[in-house]
Amino acid sequence: MSATLNVTVWNEFRHEKQHDRVKEVYPDGIHTAIAAGLSGTYAVRTATLDENDHGLTDEVLQSTDVLIWWGHMAHDEVKDEIVQKVYERVLQGMGLIVLHSGHFSKIFKKLMGTSCDLKWREAGEKERLWVVSPGHPIAEGIGEYIELPQEEMYGEHFDIPQPDELVFVSWFAGGEVFRSGCCYSRGQGKIFYFRPGHETYPTYYNEEIRRVIANAAAWAAPSGRIAPKYGNAKPLEAIGGE
Ligand code: ZN
């Protein structure tokens, strides 16, 4: 892990202002709790929907190595021009970690190209996230599974493209299962979808959940490769017949 990795935690920051139950759990916002879990390891800043350009100015995006995204009730309020800029930065190599209800964010749907729909239920049931890729860097330091005493249920079918790598599969007390840690690459960028984090539960204070998000940031960090060249190309060798 690099001490100089620049991580930006983005949150729509609406539930915490409007719903007392959420405010009790995350009085300073979900973004602040996620940032606190990363601040010992990376250079972390936060950005929220109601800031100018949603806090994602060109300068912020250009200097972000990994962007973490939490949204739910205001996906439609995220401006398409900002989504396009985030999309282009991912293709250029910026890492993106999409959390929980971010499955329905404009940026995740655009990068996946599918509906990203799923089953859900809010019943405060137990979730057990099984590590299904024990050698994967995102699972480093995690045992066989992570157990969350209370979470919202997300169930299959989850309408996503087949992940390049699947790191976690969740089981819920009500019987459903879910692909809850999914890796993708798009362009030069790496994307990790991580399921837990409903706003009424203290999931982002959980040390193992924080460990996974920190691991995912290191995994998703830009490789530093120069961009591939596209378009018309001169031959490297003399081509036969010339
Ligand atoms: Zn939720």
CSV table of C-alpha atoms and ligand atoms in Angstrom, one decimal:
chain,number,residue,atom,x,y,z
A,1,MET,CA,0.0,0.0,0.0
A,2,SER,CA,1.2,3.4,-0.8
A,3,ALA,CA,1.0,6.3,1.6
A,4,THR,CA,0.7,8.7,-1.3
A,5,LEU,CA,-2.4,7.1,-2.8
A,6,ASN,CA,-5.1,9.8,-3.2
A,7,VAL,CA,-8.5,8.5,-2.3
A,8,THR,CA,-11.7,10.6,-2.6
A,9,VAL,CA,-14.8,9.3,-0.8
A,10,TRP,CA,-18.0,10.5,-2.5
A,11,ASN,CA,-21.4,10.4,-0.7
A,12,GLU,CA,-24.7,11.9,-1.7
A,13,PHE,CA,-25.1,12.8,2.0
A,14,ARG,CA,-28.9,13.1,2.1
A,15,HIS,CA,-30.2,10.3,4.3
A,16,GLU,CA,-28.0,11.6,7.1
A,17,LYS,CA,-29.6,15.0,6.9
A,18,GLN,CA,-33.2,13.9,6.5
A,19,HIS,CA,-33.6,10.8,8.5
A,20,ASP,CA,-33.0,10.7,12.3
A,21,ARG,CA,-32.3,7.0,12.3
A,22,VAL,CA,-29.5,7.5,9.9
A,23,LYS,CA,-28.2,10.6,11.6
A,24,GLU,CA,-27.8,8.6,14.8
A,25,VAL,CA,-25.6,6.0,13.1
A,26,TYR,CA,-23.6,8.5,10.9
A,27,PRO,CA,-23.8,11.9,12.5
A,28,ASP,CA,-21.1,13.3,10.3
A,29,GLY,CA,-22.2,11.4,7.2
A,30,ILE,CA,-21.3,8.0,5.7
A,31,HIS,CA,-18.4,9.6,3.8
A,32,THR,CA,-16.7,10.7,7.1
A,33,ALA,CA,-17.0,7.2,8.6
A,34,ILE,CA,-15.5,5.6,5.4
A,35,ALA,CA,-12.8,8.2,5.3
A,36,ALA,CA,-11.9,7.6,8.9
A,37,GLY,CA,-11.3,3.9,8.1
A,38,LEU,CA,-8.8,4.9,5.4
A,39,SER,CA,-7.1,7.9,6.7
A,40,GLY,CA,-4.3,6.1,8.5
A,41,THR,CA,-3.3,4.4,5.2
A,42,TYR,CA,-4.0,6.9,2.4
A,43,ALA,CA,-4.4,10.6,1.7
A,44,VAL,CA,-8.2,10.8,1.9
A,45,ARG,CA,-10.6,13.6,1.1
A,46,THR,CA,-14.4,13.6,0.8
A,47,ALA,CA,-16.8,15.1,-1.7
A,48,THR,CA,-20.6,15.3,-1.6
A,49,LEU,CA,-23.5,15.8,-4.0
A,50,ASP,CA,-24.5,19.3,-2.8
A,51,GLU,CA,-21.0,20.8,-3.3
A,52,ASN,CA,-20.3,22.7,-6.6
A,53,ASP,CA,-19.8,20.0,-9.3
A,54,HIS,CA,-20.8,17.5,-6.6
A,55,GLY,CA,-17.3,18.1,-5.1
A,56,LEU,CA,-15.8,16.4,-8.2
A,57,THR,CA,-14.2,19.3,-10.0
A,58,ASP,CA,-11.7,18.6,-12.8
A,59,GLU,CA,-8.9,19.3,-10.3
A,60,VAL,CA,-10.2,16.8,-7.8
A,61,LEU,CA,-10.8,14.1,-10.4
A,62,GLN,CA,-7.4,14.6,-12.0
A,63,SER,CA,-5.7,14.2,-8.6
A,64,THR,CA,-7.8,11.2,-7.5
A,65,ASP,CA,-6.3,7.8,-7.8
A,66,VAL,CA,-9.3,5.9,-6.4
A,67,LEU,CA,-12.8,7.2,-6.1
A,68,ILE,CA,-15.3,5.6,-3.6
A,69,TRP,CA,-19.0,6.0,-4.3
A,70,TRP,CA,-22.0,5.8,-2.0
A,71,GLY,CA,-25.4,7.0,-3.3
A,72,HIS,CA,-29.0,5.9,-2.9
A,73,MET,CA,-31.9,8.4,-2.9
A,74,ALA,CA,-30.5,11.0,-5.2
A,75,HIS,CA,-28.9,9.1,-8.1
A,76,ASP,CA,-30.9,11.1,-10.6
A,77,GLU,CA,-29.5,14.4,-9.2
A,78,VAL,CA,-26.0,13.5,-10.2
A,79,LYS,CA,-25.3,15.6,-13.3
A,80,ASP,CA,-24.6,13.6,-16.5
A,81,GLU,CA,-21.6,15.8,-17.3
A,82,ILE,CA,-20.0,14.8,-14.0
A,83,VAL,CA,-20.8,11.2,-14.6
A,84,GLN,CA,-19.2,11.5,-18.0
A,85,LYS,CA,-16.0,13.0,-16.5
A,86,VAL,CA,-15.8,10.2,-13.9
A,87,TYR,CA,-16.4,7.6,-16.6
A,88,GLU,CA,-13.5,9.0,-18.7
A,89,ARG,CA,-11.2,9.1,-15.7
A,90,VAL,CA,-12.0,5.4,-15.0
A,91,LEU,CA,-11.1,4.5,-18.6
A,92,GLN,CA,-7.9,6.5,-18.1
A,93,GLY,CA,-7.0,4.4,-15.1
A,94,MET,CA,-8.6,5.9,-12.0
A,95,GLY,CA,-9.9,3.2,-9.6
A,96,LEU,CA,-13.6,3.1,-8.6
A,97,ILE,CA,-15.1,1.4,-5.6
A,98,VAL,CA,-18.9,1.3,-5.7
A,99,LEU,CA,-20.6,0.6,-2.4
A,100,HIS,CA,-24.0,-0.9,-1.6
A,101,SER,CA,-26.9,1.1,-3.2
A,102,GLY,CA,-24.4,2.6,-5.6
A,103,HIS,CA,-25.4,-0.4,-7.7
A,104,PHE,CA,-28.0,1.9,-9.2
A,105,SER,CA,-25.8,4.9,-9.6
A,106,LYS,CA,-25.5,6.4,-13.1
A,107,ILE,CA,-21.8,5.8,-13.1
A,108,PHE,CA,-22.0,2.1,-12.2
A,109,LYS,CA,-24.8,1.4,-14.7
A,110,LYS,CA,-22.9,3.2,-17.4
A,111,LEU,CA,-19.8,1.2,-16.8
A,112,MET,CA,-21.6,-2.1,-16.5
A,113,GLY,CA,-24.1,-1.6,-19.4
A,114,THR,CA,-26.8,-3.7,-17.7
A,115,SER,CA,-29.8,-2.8,-15.4
A,116,CYS,CA,-27.8,-3.6,-12.2
A,117,ASP,CA,-31.2,-4.5,-10.6
A,118,LEU,CA,-31.5,-6.9,-7.7
A,119,LYS,CA,-33.8,-8.2,-5.0
A,120,TRP,CA,-33.8,-6.4,-1.6
A,121,ARG,CA,-35.4,-6.6,1.8
A,122,GLU,CA,-35.0,-4.4,4.9
A,123,ALA,CA,-35.4,-6.8,7.8
A,124,GLY,CA,-32.2,-6.3,9.8
A,125,GLU,CA,-31.1,-9.8,9.1
A,126,LYS,CA,-27.6,-11.4,9.5
A,127,GLU,CA,-25.3,-11.3,6.5
A,128,ARG,CA,-22.3,-13.6,6.1
A,129,LEU,CA,-19.9,-12.6,3.4
A,130,TRP,CA,-17.9,-15.7,2.3
A,131,VAL,CA,-14.4,-15.2,0.8
A,132,VAL,CA,-14.5,-17.2,-2.4
A,133,SER,CA,-11.1,-16.0,-3.7
A,134,PRO,CA,-8.8,-16.5,-0.7
A,135,GLY,CA,-5.7,-15.5,-2.6
A,136,HIS,CA,-7.1,-12.2,-3.8
A,137,PRO,CA,-5.5,-9.0,-2.5
A,138,ILE,CA,-8.9,-7.6,-1.6
A,139,ALA,CA,-9.5,-10.5,0.9
A,140,GLU,CA,-6.1,-10.1,2.5
A,141,GLY,CA,-6.3,-10.2,6.3
A,142,ILE,CA,-9.9,-11.5,6.2
A,143,GLY,CA,-10.8,-15.0,7.6
A,144,GLU,CA,-13.2,-17.4,5.9
A,145,TYR,CA,-16.0,-15.0,6.2
A,146,ILE,CA,-17.2,-11.6,7.6
A,147,GLU,CA,-20.3,-11.7,9.7
A,148,LEU,CA,-22.6,-8.6,10.0
A,149,PRO,CA,-25.3,-9.0,12.6
A,150,GLN,CA,-27.7,-6.8,10.8
A,151,GLU,CA,-27.9,-5.7,7.2
A,152,GLU,CA,-30.3,-5.0,4.4
A,153,MET,CA,-30.6,-8.1,2.2
A,154,TYR,CA,-29.6,-7.9,-1.5
A,155,GLY,CA,-30.4,-11.1,-3.4
A,156,GLU,CA,-29.8,-12.8,-6.8
A,157,HIS,CA,-30.3,-12.4,-9.5
A,158,PHE,CA,-28.1,-9.3,-9.6
A,159,ASP,CA,-28.2,-8.1,-13.2
A,160,ILE,CA,-24.5,-7.3,-13.8
A,161,PRO,CA,-22.0,-8.6,-16.3
A,162,GLN,CA,-20.1,-11.7,-15.1
A,163,PRO,CA,-17.3,-10.2,-12.8
A,164,ASP,CA,-13.7,-10.7,-14.0
A,165,GLU,CA,-13.1,-11.9,-10.4
A,166,LEU,CA,-15.5,-12.7,-7.6
A,167,VAL,CA,-14.1,-12.1,-4.1
A,168,PHE,CA,-17.2,-12.4,-1.8
A,169,VAL,CA,-20.5,-14.2,-1.9
A,170,SER,CA,-23.0,-13.2,0.7
A,171,TRP,CA,-25.5,-15.4,2.5
A,172,PHE,CA,-28.5,-13.9,4.3
A,173,ALA,CA,-30.6,-15.3,7.1
A,174,GLY,CA,-33.7,-15.2,4.9
A,175,GLY,CA,-32.1,-17.6,2.5
A,176,GLU,CA,-30.8,-15.5,-0.4
A,177,VAL,CA,-27.3,-15.3,-1.7
A,178,PHE,CA,-25.6,-12.5,-3.6
A,179,ARG,CA,-22.3,-11.8,-5.4
A,180,SER,CA,-21.1,-9.1,-3.0
A,181,GLY,CA,-17.5,-8.4,-4.0
A,182,CYS,CA,-17.1,-8.1,-7.8
A,183,CYS,CA,-14.0,-7.0,-9.8
A,184,TYR,CA,-14.0,-5.5,-13.2
A,185,SER,CA,-11.7,-3.6,-15.5
A,186,ARG,CA,-12.9,-1.0,-18.0
A,187,GLY,CA,-10.3,0.7,-20.2
A,188,GLN,CA,-7.2,1.1,-17.9
A,189,GLY,CA,-9.4,1.4,-14.8
A,190,LYS,CA,-10.3,-1.1,-12.2
A,191,ILE,CA,-13.7,-1.3,-10.5
A,192,PHE,CA,-14.7,-3.1,-7.4
A,193,TYR,CA,-18.4,-3.4,-6.3
A,194,PHE,CA,-18.8,-4.1,-2.6
A,195,ARG,CA,-22.3,-4.8,-1.3
A,196,PRO,CA,-22.5,-4.0,2.5
A,197,GLY,CA,-23.4,-0.6,3.9
A,198,HIS,CA,-27.1,0.1,4.3
A,199,GLU,CA,-27.4,3.6,5.9
A,200,THR,CA,-29.3,2.5,9.1
A,201,TYR,CA,-26.6,0.0,10.2
A,202,PRO,CA,-23.1,0.8,11.5
A,203,THR,CA,-21.4,-1.3,8.8
A,204,TYR,CA,-18.7,1.3,7.9
A,205,TYR,CA,-17.3,1.2,11.4
A,206,ASN,CA,-16.7,-2.6,11.2
A,207,GLU,CA,-13.0,-3.2,11.1
A,208,GLU,CA,-13.2,-6.0,8.6
A,209,ILE,CA,-15.4,-4.0,6.2
A,210,ARG,CA,-12.9,-1.1,6.5
A,211,ARG,CA,-10.0,-3.5,5.8
A,212,VAL,CA,-11.8,-4.7,2.6
A,213,ILE,CA,-12.3,-1.2,1.4
A,214,ALA,CA,-8.7,-0.3,2.1
A,215,ASN,CA,-7.5,-3.4,0.3
A,216,ALA,CA,-9.8,-2.6,-2.6
A,217,ALA,CA,-8.3,0.9,-2.9
A,218,ALA,CA,-4.8,-0.5,-3.1
A,219,TRP,CA,-6.0,-3.1,-5.7
A,220,ALA,CA,-7.8,-0.4,-7.8
A,221,ALA,CA,-4.9,2.0,-7.8
A,222,PRO,CA,-3.8,3.2,-11.2
A,223,SER,CA,-1.0,1.0,-12.7
A,224,GLY,CA,0.9,4.0,-14.0
A,225,ARG,CA,1.1,2.6,-17.5
A,226,ILE,CA,1.0,5.1,-20.3
A,227,ALA,CA,-2.2,5.0,-22.3
A,228,PRO,CA,-2.3,2.6,-25.2
A,229,LYS,CA,-2.1,4.0,-28.7
A,230,TYR,CA,-5.1,3.6,-31.0
A,231,GLY,CA,-5.8,4.3,-34.6
A,232,ASN,CA,-3.8,4.0,-37.8
A,233,ALA,CA,-0.4,2.4,-37.2
A,234,LYS,CA,2.8,2.1,-39.3
A,235,PRO,CA,4.2,-1.4,-39.5
A,236,LEU,CA,7.1,-2.3,-37.2
A,237,GLU,CA,8.7,-4.5,-39.8
A,238,ALA,CA,9.0,-4.4,-43.5
A,239,ILE,CA,5.9,-6.2,-44.7
A,240,GLY,CA,6.5,-8.9,-47.3
A,241,GLY,CA,6.0,-7.9,-50.9
A,242,GLU,CA,7.1,-4.3,-50.5
B,1,ZN,ZN,-29.6,0.1,1.5
